[in-house]
Amino acid sequence: MGGALARHWGALVLFGLTALTPLVVKDAFFLDSLVLILIWGALSAAWNVAGGYAGQVSLGHSAFFGIGAYSAALLATRWQQSPWLGMLLGILVSVAAGAVIGYLSNRLRGPYFALSTIAFSQVLLIVVSRWRGFTQGSEGIPVPFRPGFWTLGLGHVAWVYVALGLALVYYGVQVYFERSRVGYQLAGVREDEDAAEALGIASRKLRVFAVTLSAALTSVCGTFWAQYVGFVDPFYVFSVDLSIRFALNTIIGGIGTALGPFLGSILITSLETYLRATLSGVRTGFTGIYLIIYGCVLILVVRFVPEGLAGLAARLRASIARSRGRATDHAHA
Amino acid sequence: MDPARLLGPAEIDVLAQLGVATVLLGGIYALIAVGLTLIFGIMRVVNFAHGEFLMLGMYLAFWAFTLWSLDPYFVLVVSVPVFLLVGLASYALIMRGVIHASHNVQIFTTVGLSTALQNVALVLWTGDYRVVRPWHSFVVLRVGGIAFNLSQVVAFVIALALTIMLFAFMKWTHTGRVMRATAQDREAATLMGIDTDLVYRLTWAIGIACVGAAGVLVAPLYSVYPTAGLQFVLLSYVVVVLGGLGDMVGALLGSLIVAAVEVAGSYYFGTAWKEVLYFVLFIAVLVFRPAGLFGQRGAETLGA
């Protein structure tokens, strides 16, 4: 137990502080940023399950995000159903889609896998944006706000706790991939598939499992996001940019680590919020500028700190420990 | 539908028109795809920023036309050296450091470059759709019952000429041979005294120059906006995967197939659904023949 506490102290501090914040801070803007950080963090954690732990780097995860968002929005506007039911429907559809994609792209590696996932998300984007009669096409769908928990019409404080619950569950899922038999097997498959196969590990099944689970988790966040923002439109929810963002947070925070996606989201979402607040009203809008910074940060991070913030922290800790060790050596000498 | 009607004179005209449209479109797609497949074949890097260099080429044509009334086909003469320089600079600044890194690092480096370039364009030139319409985009030629646009014909002829020049360069020059040798076996090439860093630098620069030229050529035919590259780059992935990533002749055939799907799809199902058709084709090829219709099997599992 003590070992678990030591391993997860970073997460405990982060999530604990988040839980306490709404008791102290009442500022709507700040709470809004907190909810977004948690949702983007959870989305990146979902991406990390496939991209990090299974090594299936997807650039089409917005497909599942869009499925979750549209399931809830369509159920709510056409049949007046609760977003919780929309979330379940989204999970079912995403599991089916994730299993199909995971199965079909199973043989593909690296850039081939990334390309196939882009193609899947683009097919969904085109179908949803052209199927006007059912999805209202490119106009998008306003998601109705009805106060209450069952309808997810919540205030800022309640949203913080819903998003925090989501983040905790996703953190747990990642810890499972780090510490469980399945997780170790996946790591084996990721590093050396032939060797893993030789040990009797069903590598294909495991990869499909990871992609499918990742799809379901992404879809749930899509539903929450749609309810929170109150609007879905195909060119946003199915965009390649969004898929890149899930990956970006994870890489900057530390790919294949449980805390990484959340660290990345804290940095990137705050940066975005800050730039949105300071640069809005500039001629071309803030979007361009912060995305230029995104792009450059991504290039620099993968080049110089490929292990991300989480890895950087570990590296610093190790070097401090080393220099301390050296200091004690000197003391002994 | 009875066979007599299928082969009636009207249908033959339609087929001829569709055939001509396919070839014209295919030639332009080939020039876009050939740079991508060249870079992939030799450097083993999928350039996810390919579409953004195309977009920059389109803006070059747009500004030259707007500011100095320069016809895009004259701009082409300038664009090739300009994009060679852009290629050399981006290689030195960005690609050189990741050429021996893992696939993930390479994917996200070019993805980052793509995001940055798109938004540089957005900040500099706003998201407005712009058009380049020199006199030849309004000229419609008619041969028999077949009609086509002059800009498209010129673009096709130039694209084809550039593609053939690139083929000739790769096949018959010493540098081309050195590049092909590096593509075949990096290590052996190094042992033979080939400066692989120079090869990669050249490959990247030539690939970027090709797609920059393609951007200038398509500018009179399509709208120019910061994310204009996306539609073409997705399509050129389809092309190069169809042809077998890295296979230049395959890229040419792949372009024709994609153009045929697009032209026939637009005619029979309406333009709205043509993209769905070629993405479905793309997925089918990835699933059933991931090494491409003509490529070697197994490349996709090596992570290539």
PDB file of C-alpha atoms in Angstrom, chain B residues 36-290:
ATOM      1  CA  LEU B  36       5.577  12.012 -51.339  1.00  0.00           C
ATOM      2  CA  THR B  37       6.540   8.605 -52.644  1.00  0.00           C
ATOM      3  CA  LEU B  38      10.088   9.743 -53.472  1.00  0.00           C
ATOM      4  CA  ILE B  39      10.604  10.934 -49.909  1.00  0.00           C
ATOM      5  CA  PHE B  40       9.061   7.787 -48.533  1.00  0.00           C
ATOM      6  CA  GLY B  41      10.952   5.442 -50.810  1.00  0.00           C
ATOM      7  CA  ILE B  42      14.369   6.863 -50.022  1.00  0.00           C
ATOM      8  CA  MET B  43      14.064   8.338 -46.542  1.00  0.00           C
ATOM      9  CA  ARG B  44      11.392   5.945 -45.190  1.00  0.00           C
ATOM     10  CA  VAL B  45       9.536   8.964 -43.793  1.00  0.00           C
ATOM     11  CA  VAL B  46       5.847   9.612 -44.431  1.00  0.00           C
ATOM     12  CA  ASN B  47       5.688  13.368 -44.795  1.00  0.00           C
ATOM     13  CA  PHE B  48       2.465  14.392 -43.067  1.00  0.00           C
ATOM     14  CA  ALA B  49       3.251  18.019 -43.962  1.00  0.00           C
ATOM     15  CA  HIS B  50       3.193  17.306 -47.696  1.00  0.00           C
ATOM     16  CA  GLY B  51      -0.169  19.020 -48.162  1.00  0.00           C
ATOM     17  CA  GLU B  52       1.094  22.177 -46.476  1.00  0.00           C
ATOM     18  CA  PHE B  53       3.936  22.571 -48.962  1.00  0.00           C
ATOM     19  CA  LEU B  54       1.316  22.189 -51.692  1.00  0.00           C
ATOM     20  CA  MET B  55      -0.734  24.918 -50.005  1.00  0.00           C
ATOM     21  CA  LEU B  56       2.347  27.182 -49.899  1.00  0.00           C
ATOM     22  CA  GLY B  57       2.787  26.607 -53.641  1.00  0.00           C
ATOM     23  CA  MET B  58      -0.822  27.629 -54.193  1.00  0.00           C
ATOM     24  CA  TYR B  59      -0.293  30.835 -52.205  1.00  0.00           C
ATOM     25  CA  LEU B  60       2.873  31.589 -54.150  1.00  0.00           C
ATOM     26  CA  ALA B  61       0.833  31.401 -57.360  1.00  0.00           C
ATOM     27  CA  PHE B  62      -1.945  33.459 -55.803  1.00  0.00           C
ATOM     28  CA  TRP B  63       0.298  36.314 -54.622  1.00  0.00           C
ATOM     29  CA  ALA B  64       2.342  36.430 -57.805  1.00  0.00           C
ATOM     30  CA  PHE B  65      -0.890  36.675 -59.771  1.00  0.00           C
ATOM     31  CA  THR B  66      -2.537  39.211 -57.460  1.00  0.00           C
ATOM     32  CA  LEU B  67       0.466  41.479 -56.928  1.00  0.00           C
ATOM     33  CA  TRP B  68       2.213  41.326 -60.274  1.00  0.00           C
ATOM     34  CA  SER B  69      -0.408  39.682 -62.557  1.00  0.00           C
ATOM     35  CA  LEU B  70       2.066  36.883 -63.155  1.00  0.00           C
ATOM     36  CA  ASP B  71       0.572  33.835 -64.811  1.00  0.00           C
ATOM     37  CA  PRO B  72       0.950  30.702 -62.624  1.00  0.00           C
ATOM     38  CA  TYR B  73       2.787  28.930 -65.424  1.00  0.00           C
ATOM     39  CA  PHE B  74       5.536  31.547 -65.323  1.00  0.00           C
ATOM     40  CA  VAL B  75       5.589  31.377 -61.552  1.00  0.00           C
ATOM     41  CA  LEU B  76       6.469  27.716 -61.954  1.00  0.00           C
ATOM     42  CA  VAL B  77       9.934  28.688 -63.191  1.00  0.00           C
ATOM     43  CA  VAL B  78      10.531  30.553 -59.926  1.00  0.00           C
ATOM     44  CA  SER B  79       8.750  28.073 -57.695  1.00  0.00           C
ATOM     45  CA  VAL B  80      11.089  25.167 -58.406  1.00  0.00           C
ATOM     46  CA  PRO B  81      14.248  26.909 -57.095  1.00  0.00           C
ATOM     47  CA  VAL B  82      12.274  28.578 -54.291  1.00  0.00           C
ATOM     48  CA  PHE B  83      10.891  25.263 -53.071  1.00  0.00           C
ATOM     49  CA  LEU B  84      14.265  23.556 -53.455  1.00  0.00           C
ATOM     50  CA  LEU B  85      15.556  26.161 -50.986  1.00  0.00           C
ATOM     51  CA  VAL B  86      12.523  25.716 -48.731  1.00  0.00           C
ATOM     52  CA  GLY B  87      13.221  21.981 -48.824  1.00  0.00           C
ATOM     53  CA  LEU B  88      16.910  22.418 -47.981  1.00  0.00           C
ATOM     54  CA  ALA B  89      16.073  24.763 -45.118  1.00  0.00           C
ATOM     55  CA  SER B  90      13.355  22.558 -43.625  1.00  0.00           C
ATOM     56  CA  TYR B  91      15.638  19.547 -43.918  1.00  0.00           C
ATOM     57  CA  ALA B  92      18.485  21.296 -42.108  1.00  0.00           C
ATOM     58  CA  LEU B  93      16.225  22.713 -39.404  1.00  0.00           C
ATOM     59  CA  ILE B  94      13.857  19.845 -38.796  1.00  0.00           C
ATOM     60  CA  MET B  95      14.261  16.594 -40.709  1.00  0.00           C
ATOM     61  CA  ARG B  96      17.971  16.072 -40.276  1.00  0.00           C
ATOM     62  CA  GLY B  97      17.625  15.499 -36.563  1.00  0.00           C
ATOM     63  CA  VAL B  98      14.941  12.832 -36.862  1.00  0.00           C
ATOM     64  CA  ILE B  99      16.024  10.880 -39.927  1.00  0.00           C
ATOM     65  CA  HIS B 100      17.384   8.035 -37.779  1.00  0.00           C
ATOM     66  CA  ALA B 101      14.749   8.328 -35.057  1.00  0.00           C
ATOM     67  CA  SER B 102      11.747   6.048 -34.483  1.00  0.00           C
ATOM     68  CA  HIS B 103       8.614   6.179 -36.635  1.00  0.00           C
ATOM     69  CA  ASN B 104       6.637   7.889 -33.909  1.00  0.00           C
ATOM     70  CA  VAL B 105       9.163  10.689 -33.693  1.00  0.00           C
ATOM     71  CA  GLN B 106       9.117  11.110 -37.484  1.00  0.00           C
ATOM     72  CA  ILE B 107       5.308  11.008 -37.676  1.00  0.00           C
ATOM     73  CA  PHE B 108       4.912  13.674 -35.019  1.00  0.00           C
ATOM     74  CA  THR B 109       7.677  15.870 -36.342  1.00  0.00           C
ATOM     75  CA  THR B 110       5.984  16.164 -39.737  1.00  0.00           C
ATOM     76  CA  VAL B 111       2.551  16.407 -38.086  1.00  0.00           C
ATOM     77  CA  GLY B 112       3.878  19.299 -36.005  1.00  0.00           C
ATOM     78  CA  LEU B 113       5.336  20.921 -39.107  1.00  0.00           C
ATOM     79  CA  SER B 114       1.966  20.550 -40.835  1.00  0.00           C
ATOM     80  CA  THR B 115       0.084  22.200 -37.950  1.00  0.00           C
ATOM     81  CA  ALA B 116       2.605  25.033 -37.736  1.00  0.00           C
ATOM     82  CA  LEU B 117       2.618  25.774 -41.491  1.00  0.00           C
ATOM     83  CA  GLN B 118      -1.180  25.674 -41.783  1.00  0.00           C
ATOM     84  CA  ASN B 119      -1.505  28.238 -39.046  1.00  0.00           C
ATOM     85  CA  VAL B 120       1.317  30.431 -40.252  1.00  0.00           C
ATOM     86  CA  ALA B 121      -0.756  30.694 -43.442  1.00  0.00           C
ATOM     87  CA  LEU B 122      -3.874  31.411 -41.391  1.00  0.00           C
ATOM     88  CA  VAL B 123      -2.182  34.197 -39.451  1.00  0.00           C
ATOM     89  CA  LEU B 124      -0.485  35.727 -42.486  1.00  0.00           C
ATOM     90  CA  TRP B 125      -3.283  35.442 -45.014  1.00  0.00           C
ATOM     91  CA  THR B 126      -6.501  34.726 -42.985  1.00  0.00           C
ATOM     92  CA  GLY B 127      -8.824  31.808 -43.616  1.00  0.00           C
ATOM     93  CA  ASP B 128     -10.565  33.401 -46.607  1.00  0.00           C
ATOM     94  CA  TYR B 129     -10.985  31.355 -49.754  1.00  0.00           C
ATOM     95  CA  ARG B 130      -9.090  32.983 -52.615  1.00  0.00           C
ATOM     96  CA  VAL B 131      -9.091  32.243 -56.305  1.00  0.00           C
ATOM     97  CA  VAL B 132      -6.493  32.566 -59.034  1.00  0.00           C
ATOM     98  CA  ARG B 133      -8.229  32.938 -62.362  1.00  0.00           C
ATOM     99  CA  PRO B 134      -5.877  33.810 -65.245  1.00  0.00           C
ATOM    100  CA  TRP B 135      -7.382  34.046 -68.747  1.00  0.00           C
ATOM    101  CA  HIS B 136      -6.825  30.381 -69.556  1.00  0.00           C
ATOM    102  CA  SER B 137      -9.090  29.158 -66.778  1.00  0.00           C
ATOM    103  CA  PHE B 138     -12.008  30.548 -68.772  1.00  0.00           C
ATOM    104  CA  VAL B 139     -11.112  28.864 -72.058  1.00  0.00           C
ATOM    105  CA  VAL B 140     -12.956  25.657 -72.850  1.00  0.00           C
ATOM    106  CA  LEU B 141     -11.543  23.484 -75.614  1.00  0.00           C
ATOM    107  CA  ARG B 142     -13.718  21.122 -77.621  1.00  0.00           C
ATOM    108  CA  VAL B 143     -12.450  18.116 -79.509  1.00  0.00           C
ATOM    109  CA  GLY B 144     -15.285  16.078 -80.981  1.00  0.00           C
ATOM    110  CA  GLY B 145     -17.900  15.841 -78.254  1.00  0.00           C
ATOM    111  CA  ILE B 146     -15.343  16.185 -75.510  1.00  0.00           C
ATOM    112  CA  ALA B 147     -14.887  19.437 -73.621  1.00  0.00           C
ATOM    113  CA  PHE B 148     -12.058  20.400 -71.300  1.00  0.00           C
ATOM    114  CA  ASN B 149     -10.585  23.412 -69.637  1.00  0.00           C
ATOM    115  CA  LEU B 150      -7.349  24.937 -70.992  1.00  0.00           C
ATOM    116  CA  SER B 151      -5.794  25.439 -67.526  1.00  0.00           C
ATOM    117  CA  GLN B 152      -6.340  21.788 -66.815  1.00  0.00           C
ATOM    118  CA  VAL B 153      -4.710  20.713 -70.070  1.00  0.00           C
ATOM    119  CA  VAL B 154      -1.666  22.928 -69.525  1.00  0.00           C
ATOM    120  CA  ALA B 155      -1.372  21.815 -65.911  1.00  0.00           C
ATOM    121  CA  PHE B 156      -1.546  18.213 -67.060  1.00  0.00           C
ATOM    122  CA  VAL B 157       1.109  18.650 -69.744  1.00  0.00           C
ATOM    123  CA  ILE B 158       3.508  20.432 -67.375  1.00  0.00           C
ATOM    124  CA  ALA B 159       2.860  17.937 -64.562  1.00  0.00           C
ATOM    125  CA  LEU B 160       3.541  15.066 -66.935  1.00  0.00           C
ATOM    126  CA  ALA B 161       6.713  16.717 -68.258  1.00  0.00           C
ATOM    127  CA  LEU B 162       7.998  17.304 -64.710  1.00  0.00           C
ATOM    128  CA  THR B 163       7.183  13.762 -63.672  1.00  0.00           C
ATOM    129  CA  ILE B 164       8.984  12.341 -66.718  1.00  0.00           C
ATOM    130  CA  MET B 165      11.990  14.576 -66.009  1.00  0.00           C
ATOM    131  CA  LEU B 166      12.099  13.248 -62.462  1.00  0.00           C
ATOM    132  CA  PHE B 167      11.902   9.654 -63.719  1.00  0.00           C
ATOM    133  CA  ALA B 168      14.729  10.322 -66.170  1.00  0.00           C
ATOM    134  CA  PHE B 169      16.793  11.963 -63.439  1.00  0.00           C
ATOM    135  CA  MET B 170      16.326   8.987 -61.149  1.00  0.00           C
ATOM    136  CA  LYS B 171      17.012   6.455 -63.873  1.00  0.00           C
ATOM    137  CA  TRP B 172      19.912   7.879 -65.813  1.00  0.00           C
ATOM    138  CA  THR B 173      21.901  10.354 -63.766  1.00  0.00           C
ATOM    139  CA  HIS B 174      24.628   9.368 -61.351  1.00  0.00           C
ATOM    140  CA  THR B 175      22.853  11.210 -58.522  1.00  0.00           C
ATOM    141  CA  GLY B 176      19.643   9.351 -59.309  1.00  0.00           C
ATOM    142  CA  ARG B 177      21.476   6.027 -59.125  1.00  0.00           C
ATOM    143  CA  VAL B 178      23.032   6.994 -55.816  1.00  0.00           C
ATOM    144  CA  MET B 179      19.576   7.875 -54.504  1.00  0.00           C
ATOM    145  CA  ARG B 180      18.119   4.578 -55.660  1.00  0.00           C
ATOM    146  CA  ALA B 181      21.003   2.669 -54.122  1.00  0.00           C
ATOM    147  CA  THR B 182      20.344   4.374 -50.796  1.00  0.00           C
ATOM    148  CA  ALA B 183      16.663   3.460 -51.053  1.00  0.00           C
ATOM    149  CA  GLN B 184      17.559  -0.191 -51.616  1.00  0.00           C
ATOM    150  CA  ASP B 185      19.949  -0.553 -48.709  1.00  0.00           C
ATOM    151  CA  ARG B 186      20.967   2.279 -46.440  1.00  0.00           C
ATOM    152  CA  GLU B 187      23.841   0.450 -44.795  1.00  0.00           C
ATOM    153  CA  ALA B 188      25.314  -1.021 -47.950  1.00  0.00           C
ATOM    154  CA  ALA B 189      25.146   2.440 -49.542  1.00  0.00           C
ATOM    155  CA  THR B 190      27.052   3.925 -46.619  1.00  0.00           C
ATOM    156  CA  LEU B 191      29.669   1.174 -46.914  1.00  0.00           C
ATOM    157  CA  MET B 192      30.046   1.971 -50.614  1.00  0.00           C
ATOM    158  CA  GLY B 193      31.009   5.501 -49.635  1.00  0.00           C
ATOM    159  CA  ILE B 194      27.676   7.158 -50.394  1.00  0.00           C
ATOM    160  CA  ASP B 195      27.050  10.287 -48.345  1.00  0.00           C
ATOM    161  CA  THR B 196      23.543   9.335 -47.187  1.00  0.00           C
ATOM    162  CA  ASP B 197      22.975  12.640 -45.424  1.00  0.00           C
ATOM    163  CA  LEU B 198      23.490  14.407 -48.748  1.00  0.00           C
ATOM    164  CA  VAL B 199      21.114  11.938 -50.430  1.00  0.00           C
ATOM    165  CA  TYR B 200      18.388  12.577 -47.862  1.00  0.00           C
ATOM    166  CA  ARG B 201      18.853  16.320 -48.117  1.00  0.00           C
ATOM    167  CA  LEU B 202      18.516  16.163 -51.894  1.00  0.00           C
ATOM    168  CA  THR B 203      15.566  13.780 -51.756  1.00  0.00           C
ATOM    169  CA  TRP B 204      13.668  15.971 -49.339  1.00  0.00           C
ATOM    170  CA  ALA B 205      14.410  19.113 -51.382  1.00  0.00           C
ATOM    171  CA  ILE B 206      13.347  17.492 -54.676  1.00  0.00           C
ATOM    172  CA  GLY B 207      10.217  16.047 -53.096  1.00  0.00           C
ATOM    173  CA  ILE B 208       9.241  19.470 -51.723  1.00  0.00           C
ATOM    174  CA  ALA B 209      10.037  21.138 -55.073  1.00  0.00           C
ATOM    175  CA  CYS B 210       7.698  18.663 -56.827  1.00  0.00           C
ATOM    176  CA  VAL B 211       4.810  19.334 -54.486  1.00  0.00           C
ATOM    177  CA  GLY B 212       5.486  23.090 -54.578  1.00  0.00           C
ATOM    178  CA  ALA B 213       5.283  22.968 -58.367  1.00  0.00           C
ATOM    179  CA  ALA B 214       2.075  20.959 -58.095  1.00  0.00           C
ATOM    180  CA  GLY B 215       0.649  23.663 -55.826  1.00  0.00           C
ATOM    181  CA  VAL B 216       1.374  26.349 -58.413  1.00  0.00           C
ATOM    182  CA  LEU B 217      -0.208  24.186 -61.131  1.00  0.00           C
ATOM    183  CA  VAL B 218      -3.436  23.455 -59.270  1.00  0.00           C
ATOM    184  CA  ALA B 219      -3.906  27.033 -58.021  1.00  0.00           C
ATOM    185  CA  PRO B 220      -5.989  28.108 -61.077  1.00  0.00           C
ATOM    186  CA  LEU B 221      -8.199  25.023 -60.711  1.00  0.00           C
ATOM    187  CA  TYR B 222      -9.083  25.076 -57.015  1.00  0.00           C
ATOM    188  CA  SER B 223      -9.598  27.563 -54.155  1.00  0.00           C
ATOM    189  CA  VAL B 224      -6.608  28.661 -52.087  1.00  0.00           C
ATOM    190  CA  TYR B 225      -6.930  28.586 -48.267  1.00  0.00           C
ATOM    191  CA  PRO B 226      -4.733  27.525 -45.327  1.00  0.00           C
ATOM    192  CA  THR B 227      -6.039  23.956 -45.114  1.00  0.00           C
ATOM    193  CA  ALA B 228      -6.288  23.490 -48.894  1.00  0.00           C
ATOM    194  CA  GLY B 229      -3.496  20.932 -48.696  1.00  0.00           C
ATOM    195  CA  LEU B 230      -5.524  18.512 -46.629  1.00  0.00           C
ATOM    196  CA  GLN B 231      -7.857  17.297 -49.377  1.00  0.00           C
ATOM    197  CA  PHE B 232      -4.912  16.701 -51.704  1.00  0.00           C
ATOM    198  CA  VAL B 233      -2.618  15.123 -49.190  1.00  0.00           C
ATOM    199  CA  LEU B 234      -5.205  12.590 -48.078  1.00  0.00           C
ATOM    200  CA  LEU B 235      -5.711  11.777 -51.706  1.00  0.00           C
ATOM    201  CA  SER B 236      -2.000  11.443 -52.341  1.00  0.00           C
ATOM    202  CA  TYR B 237      -1.719   8.981 -49.433  1.00  0.00           C
ATOM    203  CA  VAL B 238      -4.370   6.946 -51.225  1.00  0.00           C
ATOM    204  CA  VAL B 239      -2.354   7.207 -54.422  1.00  0.00           C
ATOM    205  CA  VAL B 240       0.960   6.147 -52.950  1.00  0.00           C
ATOM    206  CA  VAL B 241      -0.491   3.339 -50.874  1.00  0.00           C
ATOM    207  CA  LEU B 242      -2.287   2.048 -53.971  1.00  0.00           C
ATOM    208  CA  GLY B 243       0.926   2.159 -55.935  1.00  0.00           C
ATOM    209  CA  GLY B 244       3.014   0.773 -53.103  1.00  0.00           C
ATOM    210  CA  LEU B 245       4.667   3.403 -50.905  1.00  0.00           C
ATOM    211  CA  GLY B 246       7.982   4.359 -52.439  1.00  0.00           C
ATOM    212  CA  ASP B 247       7.207   3.020 -55.914  1.00  0.00           C
ATOM    213  CA  MET B 248       7.252   5.867 -58.465  1.00  0.00           C
ATOM    214  CA  VAL B 249       5.641   4.015 -61.365  1.00  0.00           C
ATOM    215  CA  GLY B 250       3.094   2.737 -58.883  1.00  0.00           C
ATOM    216  CA  ALA B 251       2.370   6.345 -57.917  1.00  0.00           C
ATOM    217  CA  LEU B 252       1.587   7.154 -61.542  1.00  0.00           C
ATOM    218  CA  LEU B 253      -0.804   4.196 -61.864  1.00  0.00           C
ATOM    219  CA  GLY B 254      -2.273   4.946 -58.434  1.00  0.00           C
ATOM    220  CA  SER B 255      -2.996   8.528 -59.554  1.00  0.00           C
ATOM    221  CA  LEU B 256      -4.899   7.272 -62.561  1.00  0.00           C
ATOM    222  CA  ILE B 257      -6.921   4.856 -60.424  1.00  0.00           C
ATOM    223  CA  VAL B 258      -7.806   7.538 -57.875  1.00  0.00           C
ATOM    224  CA  ALA B 259      -8.663  10.000 -60.631  1.00  0.00           C
ATOM    225  CA  ALA B 260     -10.861   7.371 -62.298  1.00  0.00           C
ATOM    226  CA  VAL B 261     -12.669   6.680 -59.030  1.00  0.00           C
ATOM    227  CA  GLU B 262     -13.142  10.401 -58.464  1.00  0.00           C
ATOM    228  CA  VAL B 263     -14.350  11.171 -61.985  1.00  0.00           C
ATOM    229  CA  ALA B 264     -16.631   8.163 -62.327  1.00  0.00           C
ATOM    230  CA  GLY B 265     -17.832   8.524 -58.729  1.00  0.00           C
ATOM    231  CA  SER B 266     -18.716  12.187 -59.253  1.00  0.00           C
ATOM    232  CA  TYR B 267     -20.562  11.362 -62.462  1.00  0.00           C
ATOM    233  CA  TYR B 268     -22.538   8.378 -61.248  1.00  0.00           C
ATOM    234  CA  PHE B 269     -23.033   9.122 -57.546  1.00  0.00           C
ATOM    235  CA  GLY B 270     -22.621  12.909 -57.333  1.00  0.00           C
ATOM    236  CA  THR B 271     -19.580  14.869 -56.169  1.00  0.00           C
ATOM    237  CA  ALA B 272     -20.644  14.689 -52.526  1.00  0.00           C
ATOM    238  CA  TRP B 273     -19.741  11.031 -52.209  1.00  0.00           C
ATOM    239  CA  LYS B 274     -16.605  10.728 -54.311  1.00  0.00           C
ATOM    240  CA  GLU B 275     -14.318  11.124 -51.279  1.00  0.00           C
ATOM    241  CA  VAL B 276     -16.106   8.342 -49.447  1.00  0.00           C
ATOM    242  CA  LEU B 277     -15.477   6.146 -52.483  1.00  0.00           C
ATOM    243  CA  TYR B 278     -11.752   6.707 -52.526  1.00  0.00           C
ATOM    244  CA  PHE B 279     -11.352   6.386 -48.787  1.00  0.00           C
ATOM    245  CA  VAL B 280     -13.207   3.099 -48.900  1.00  0.00           C
ATOM    246  CA  LEU B 281     -10.885   2.064 -51.715  1.00  0.00           C
ATOM    247  CA  PHE B 282      -7.949   3.225 -49.592  1.00  0.00           C
ATOM    248  CA  ILE B 283      -9.036   1.213 -46.578  1.00  0.00           C
ATOM    249  CA  ALA B 284      -9.684  -1.819 -48.753  1.00  0.00           C
ATOM    250  CA  VAL B 285      -6.183  -1.615 -50.229  1.00  0.00           C
ATOM    251  CA  LEU B 286      -4.607  -1.097 -46.802  1.00  0.00           C
ATOM    252  CA  VAL B 287      -6.458  -4.118 -45.505  1.00  0.00           C
ATOM    253  CA  PHE B 288      -6.075  -6.520 -48.382  1.00  0.00           C
ATOM    254  CA  ARG B 289      -2.882  -5.398 -50.095  1.00  0.00           C
ATOM    255  CA  PRO B 290      -1.173  -3.019 -47.690  1.00  0.00           C
TER     256      PRO B 290
END
